[in-house]
Amino acid sequence: MTSSAAFETRAIHVGQEPDPVTGAVTVPIYQTSTYEQDGVGKHRGFEYSRTQNPTRQALERALAGLEQARHGFSFASGMAAEDAILRTLAPGDRVLMANDAYGGTFRLISKVWSRVGITWTALPFHDIAALDSAWPNDVKLVWMESPTNPLLNVFDITAISALAHAKGARVVVDNTFATPYLQQPMNMGADYVVHSVTKYLGGHSDVVGGFVATNDHELAADLGFVQNSAGAVPAPMDCFLLLRGIKTLAVRMDRHCENAAVIADFLLSHPRVSRVLYPGLESHPGYEIAQRQMLAPGGIVSFQMADGAEAAKAVAERTELFILAESLGAVESLIEHPGVMTHASVAGSPLQVPDDLVRLSVGIEHIDDLLADLKRALG
Ligand SMILES: *Cc1c(COP(=O)(O)O)cnc(C)c1O
């Protein structure tokens, strides 16, 4: 399998060659903690499953292939993946993040890593000139997402990466919302791409996991060292579920995006909705950048209710197909009230989420059923 094959083809074949021993077409679940050695210190590439596991190795190759990256490392959760990158820093290093960074990222940096001397600054990332003049001078790592959660802000990854590099900092892009199918930050200057594979890459709400990609051999060596030393690795069964999930990523994303665009238009014309946040709408401030750096605007749509917080909570409780739940990116549609459900845990976060906001993770059900459900819930 050459890396020049199209995305859909790579998603099914890279890292997932038939098993050389049995010919099994699907990568087996190597449910083993250790491996027989041929002699003392003579092994066949696998010694102990914290260090290497064939199912995990297949997943790491598959995901690195999708991000067009040389190296990939899988973790037990998206947060464990982020934590591994932060473990490569030293006391006194500063992380510069967008002021609407994912709540869990904000919490990990500001409440956990700050204990051992990592410092941080949160700034708006939409105005590059303003970001340039506000840049603190000890920034080691720039941490960004695009689109962001749950406000769907879109940032110029190429411009921010160029600025960061000019200032001597490295760039992490959390590509969870876009997925490598819609956006490839490695080709826009990112030094690391991080994922919660719990979301679209897994795609079926049945596994929690994380991933980091990089092209830099030194960063990769350090990440591999951290992965093995700290040991937050995924189990073989979880790797198998992810390998299964990513094979259909492209077709799922096409339908997620198609359904989300129709729903964004529907909400835009609804009298009880005061504002729709979706990067595919021309009214969205990040529309132009999204057109440039994404294949399509994604499957998440947020909106604000004209009658305030209680109305937003009521809508989130009244849908039937849209399941009231945290998380996103799976085949079934989900609805949530970020102010109470996912963003309450990150109190102190620099940017407050409006309490009349509802977030939809639009699934791949038939659009007519999804529209009917929202119409009924909006009354
Ligand atoms: C969910 C999520 C994470 C955290 O990943 P877990 O798998 O829940 O640990 C990080 N970033 C973004 C953008 C997410 O949506």
XYZ file of C-alpha atoms and ligand atoms in Angstrom:
394
model
C 0.000 0.000 0.000
C 1.590 3.287 -1.087
C 1.034 6.449 0.880
C 0.024 8.175 -2.373
C -3.285 6.282 -2.460
C -6.436 8.314 -1.793
C -7.669 8.878 1.771
C -10.554 6.373 1.541
C -8.147 3.691 0.331
C -5.516 4.405 2.974
C -8.182 4.316 5.699
C -8.903 0.691 4.804
C -5.424 -0.604 3.936
C -2.538 1.279 5.609
C -1.376 -0.651 8.684
C -4.139 -3.194 8.045
C -2.453 -5.672 5.716
C -3.699 -9.285 6.003
C -2.063 -11.156 8.907
C 1.194 -12.686 7.598
C 0.776 -15.877 9.668
C -2.856 -16.838 9.052
C -3.979 -14.556 6.227
C -6.705 -13.082 8.443
C -8.047 -10.053 6.564
C -8.828 -8.191 9.788
C -5.998 -7.324 12.188
C -6.339 -9.761 15.130
C -6.821 -8.640 18.731
C -3.460 -9.629 20.215
C -4.783 -10.008 23.747
C -1.398 -10.739 25.294
C 0.746 -8.938 27.844
C 4.051 -10.628 26.944
C 5.838 -12.484 24.132
C 8.077 -15.545 23.968
C 11.715 -14.645 23.315
C 13.988 -16.803 21.145
C 16.949 -16.340 23.495
C 17.948 -14.036 26.313
C 17.581 -10.516 24.900
C 16.543 -11.953 21.478
C 12.936 -11.051 20.707
C 10.849 -10.740 17.516
C 10.073 -7.045 17.866
C 7.642 -7.477 20.745
C 8.688 -7.795 24.402
C 5.870 -6.499 26.604
C 2.514 -4.945 25.674
C 3.034 -1.595 27.390
C 5.985 -1.188 25.028
C 4.644 -2.790 21.816
C 1.512 -4.662 20.811
C 0.735 -5.743 17.230
C -2.886 -4.506 17.302
C -1.758 -1.137 18.655
C 1.083 -0.978 16.141
C -1.411 -1.511 13.299
C -3.605 1.288 14.678
C -0.657 3.666 15.056
C 0.406 3.037 11.457
C -3.144 3.447 10.198
C -3.741 6.743 12.011
C -0.305 8.170 11.110
C -1.124 7.275 7.491
C -4.360 9.263 7.656
C -2.581 12.333 9.058
C 0.226 11.950 6.456
C 2.644 11.794 9.402
C 5.797 9.679 9.834
C 5.141 8.738 13.459
C 2.050 7.964 15.529
C 1.384 7.067 19.172
C -1.876 5.761 20.621
C -3.092 6.437 24.152
C -5.852 5.312 26.490
C -7.781 8.591 26.067
C -7.536 11.931 24.313
C -6.456 13.478 27.614
C -3.691 10.864 28.041
C -2.453 11.800 24.546
C -2.401 15.497 25.493
C -0.727 14.658 28.794
C 2.072 12.798 26.953
C 2.868 15.902 24.872
C 2.909 18.065 28.026
C 5.359 15.599 29.653
C 7.967 16.635 27.076
C 8.038 20.166 28.591
C 10.249 21.408 31.448
C 9.413 23.670 34.437
C 9.193 27.293 33.307
C 7.985 26.436 29.799
C 4.842 28.318 28.797
C 1.883 26.970 26.855
C -0.047 29.515 24.794
C -3.601 28.378 24.104
C -6.687 29.867 22.536
C -9.097 31.347 25.082
C -11.758 28.849 24.034
C -9.508 25.775 24.284
C -11.275 22.469 24.988
C -12.207 22.493 28.698
C -10.267 19.322 29.495
C -7.115 20.772 27.903
C -7.509 23.970 29.883
C -7.992 21.982 33.097
C -4.993 19.696 32.475
C -2.641 22.609 31.806
C -3.954 25.142 34.328
C -4.772 22.779 37.216
C -2.419 19.785 36.837
C 0.715 20.797 34.924
C 0.822 24.199 36.635
C 1.655 22.267 39.852
C 5.082 21.393 38.488
C 5.926 24.789 37.030
C 4.378 24.772 33.556
C 2.960 28.252 32.914
C 0.198 29.201 30.518
C -1.496 32.096 28.771
C -4.898 32.048 27.025
C -5.490 34.549 24.216
C -7.954 34.980 21.350
C -6.477 33.353 18.234
C -8.626 34.936 15.505
C -6.600 38.154 15.046
C -3.042 37.218 14.019
C -1.611 40.758 14.377
C -3.057 41.092 17.895
C -1.741 37.643 18.778
C 1.711 38.646 17.508
C 1.863 41.768 19.680
C 0.491 40.022 22.792
C 2.897 37.037 22.461
C 4.576 36.195 25.812
C 8.327 35.641 25.385
C 8.777 32.205 26.977
C 6.221 30.258 24.907
C 7.390 26.720 24.158
C 4.139 25.252 22.880
C 1.137 26.752 21.084
C -2.023 24.705 21.592
C -4.936 25.133 19.230
C -8.098 23.500 17.927
C -10.073 24.360 14.850
C -13.051 24.256 14.840
C -13.323 24.773 18.609
C -15.719 23.202 21.095
C -18.548 24.206 21.456
C -18.330 27.665 19.832
C -17.037 26.393 16.474
C -14.428 29.134 16.109
C -12.141 28.568 13.145
C -8.482 29.617 13.302
C -5.919 29.990 10.525
C -3.627 27.022 11.231
C -1.053 27.999 8.576
C -0.714 31.597 9.794
C -0.607 30.689 13.498
C 1.953 27.928 12.870
C 4.177 30.327 10.904
C 3.958 32.921 13.686
C 4.712 30.310 16.365
C 7.737 29.033 14.478
C 9.045 32.574 13.976
C 8.812 32.966 17.783
C 10.624 29.666 18.399
C 7.570 27.723 19.632
C 6.131 24.398 18.536
C 2.512 23.915 17.493
C -0.037 21.349 18.648
C -3.286 21.104 16.678
C -6.158 19.190 18.258
C -7.817 17.851 15.102
C -10.643 16.003 16.862
C -13.526 18.076 15.449
C -12.267 18.105 11.856
C -10.671 14.619 11.578
C -7.838 13.989 9.081
C -10.462 13.495 6.364
C -11.560 17.141 6.511
C -8.317 18.813 7.617
C -4.623 17.871 7.637
C -2.746 20.204 10.028
C 0.575 18.399 9.418
C 0.568 19.968 5.942
C -0.175 23.433 7.414
C 2.822 23.575 9.764
C 1.679 21.707 12.888
C 4.465 19.938 14.798
C 2.023 17.626 16.579
C -1.529 16.612 15.724
C -3.515 15.276 18.664
C -6.875 13.480 18.668
C -9.545 12.263 20.954
C -10.197 9.169 18.816
C -13.196 8.644 21.113
C -15.084 10.926 18.735
C -15.206 10.663 14.906
C -12.260 8.307 14.410
C -13.880 5.625 16.577
C -17.276 6.889 15.459
C -19.549 4.449 17.297
C -19.597 5.625 20.945
C -17.969 2.392 22.088
C -14.354 3.305 22.866
C -12.295 6.031 24.573
C -8.850 6.714 23.140
C -6.242 9.246 22.037
C -3.554 9.673 19.412
C -0.558 11.911 18.642
C 1.106 12.263 15.241
C 4.378 14.009 14.410
C 6.862 14.166 11.527
C 9.837 15.148 13.661
C 12.115 12.212 14.576
C 13.324 13.837 17.818
C 9.812 14.673 19.030
C 8.741 11.155 18.076
C 11.595 9.571 20.026
C 10.638 11.601 23.098
C 6.920 10.803 22.759
C 7.658 7.109 22.341
C 9.832 7.263 25.454
C 7.025 8.980 27.412
C 4.410 6.541 26.073
C 6.402 3.556 27.326
C 7.598 5.203 30.557
C 4.261 6.616 31.728
C 2.310 3.768 30.138
C -1.108 5.302 29.330
C -1.554 2.875 26.420
C -4.825 1.587 24.943
C -5.907 -2.048 25.285
C -5.781 -4.312 22.193
C -9.598 -4.566 22.064
C -9.891 -0.769 21.939
C -7.298 -0.651 19.137
C -9.343 -3.222 17.215
C -12.540 -1.175 17.587
C -10.689 1.905 16.330
C -9.229 0.053 13.349
C -12.760 -1.009 12.502
C -14.105 2.516 12.946
C -11.614 4.369 10.775
C -12.313 2.203 7.718
C -15.634 4.016 7.286
C -14.454 7.478 8.373
C -14.750 9.099 4.935
C -18.291 7.915 4.177
C -19.434 8.735 7.696
C -17.951 12.245 7.534
C -19.601 12.910 4.179
C -23.006 12.139 5.694
C -22.283 13.982 8.978
C -21.405 17.122 6.985
C -24.330 16.787 4.583
C -26.841 16.413 7.445
C -25.232 19.198 9.514
C -25.460 21.696 6.627
C -29.219 21.041 6.217
C -29.789 21.323 9.976
C -27.800 24.597 10.177
C -30.036 26.075 7.445
C -33.171 24.843 9.191
C -32.106 26.384 12.526
C -31.150 29.648 10.835
C -34.740 30.149 9.706
C -36.348 29.065 13.007
C -37.959 31.937 14.960
C -36.952 30.515 18.389
C -33.261 30.370 17.429
C -31.318 33.616 17.797
C -27.949 32.491 16.420
C -26.492 29.483 14.607
C -22.781 28.642 14.887
C -21.628 26.515 11.945
C -18.466 27.185 9.892
C -20.357 26.326 6.682
C -22.629 29.388 7.005
C -21.449 32.486 5.145
C -22.413 34.516 8.225
C -19.856 32.580 10.329
C -16.721 34.684 11.070
C -14.474 31.720 10.200
C -16.274 30.857 6.949
C -13.455 31.934 4.588
C -10.718 30.157 6.552
C -12.851 27.012 6.829
C -13.374 27.065 3.048
C -9.608 27.280 2.606
C -8.374 24.757 5.168
C -11.205 22.217 5.430
C -12.722 19.866 2.883
C -16.156 20.462 4.491
C -17.309 22.314 7.642
C -17.874 19.256 9.871
C -20.782 17.660 11.721
C -21.158 19.825 14.833
C -23.740 22.624 14.930
C -24.273 24.900 17.936
C -27.142 27.357 18.339
C -28.488 29.866 20.821
C -32.134 30.031 21.888
C -33.885 33.398 21.677
C -35.710 32.815 25.016
C -32.573 32.029 27.049
C -31.083 29.280 29.191
C -34.293 27.522 30.311
C -35.457 27.225 26.704
C -32.062 25.784 25.736
C -32.244 23.163 28.507
C -35.841 22.298 27.556
C -34.927 21.684 23.908
C -32.006 19.476 24.933
C -34.411 17.403 27.064
C -37.218 17.220 24.489
C -35.518 15.587 21.492
C -35.951 11.838 21.047
C -33.600 10.799 18.255
C -30.961 13.288 19.359
C -29.805 11.567 22.551
C -29.054 13.808 25.544
C -25.419 12.924 26.217
C -21.884 14.247 26.392
C -19.328 13.379 23.680
C -19.739 13.737 19.913
C -18.729 12.361 16.555
C -20.540 9.014 16.489
C -23.145 7.623 14.102
C -26.039 8.509 16.426
C -27.051 12.148 16.860
C -26.402 13.691 20.275
C -27.613 16.899 21.899
C -26.217 18.678 24.944
C -26.305 21.895 26.944
C -22.579 22.794 27.237
C -23.081 25.419 29.968
C -24.309 22.778 32.418
C -23.052 19.457 31.015
C -19.526 19.662 29.589
C -18.307 23.106 30.490
C -19.380 23.313 34.124
C -16.360 21.149 34.995
C -14.020 23.807 33.669
C -15.131 26.750 35.758
C -12.454 29.416 35.635
C -11.930 28.793 31.937
C -11.109 32.148 30.315
C -14.108 32.166 28.006
C -17.583 31.500 29.340
C -19.959 29.525 27.164
C -23.332 31.295 26.771
C -26.007 29.545 28.860
C -28.554 29.684 26.037
C -26.281 27.531 23.857
C -27.198 24.045 22.614
C -24.678 21.804 20.843
C -25.659 19.150 18.323
C -23.443 16.324 17.160
C -25.290 15.527 13.962
C -25.295 11.794 13.248
C -25.784 9.839 10.054
C -29.488 8.998 10.462
C -31.899 10.043 7.678
C -32.092 13.828 7.522
C -35.925 13.842 7.433
C -36.091 12.071 10.798
C -33.504 14.408 12.329
C -35.361 17.510 11.103
C -38.692 16.171 12.374
C -37.149 15.530 15.806
C -35.732 19.069 16.050
C -38.999 20.639 14.787
C -40.952 18.787 17.469
C -38.459 19.696 20.222
C -38.410 23.365 19.221
C -42.236 23.340 19.332
C -13.213 14.812 23.852
C -12.116 15.742 23.481
C -10.849 15.654 24.089
C -10.564 14.670 25.221
O -10.555 13.357 24.782
P -10.987 12.100 25.701
O -10.919 10.974 24.732
O -12.368 12.386 26.214
O -9.999 11.994 26.793
C -9.865 16.518 23.658
N -10.102 17.441 22.707
C -11.308 17.568 22.115
C -11.507 18.613 21.073
C -12.350 16.732 22.478
O -13.549 16.870 21.904
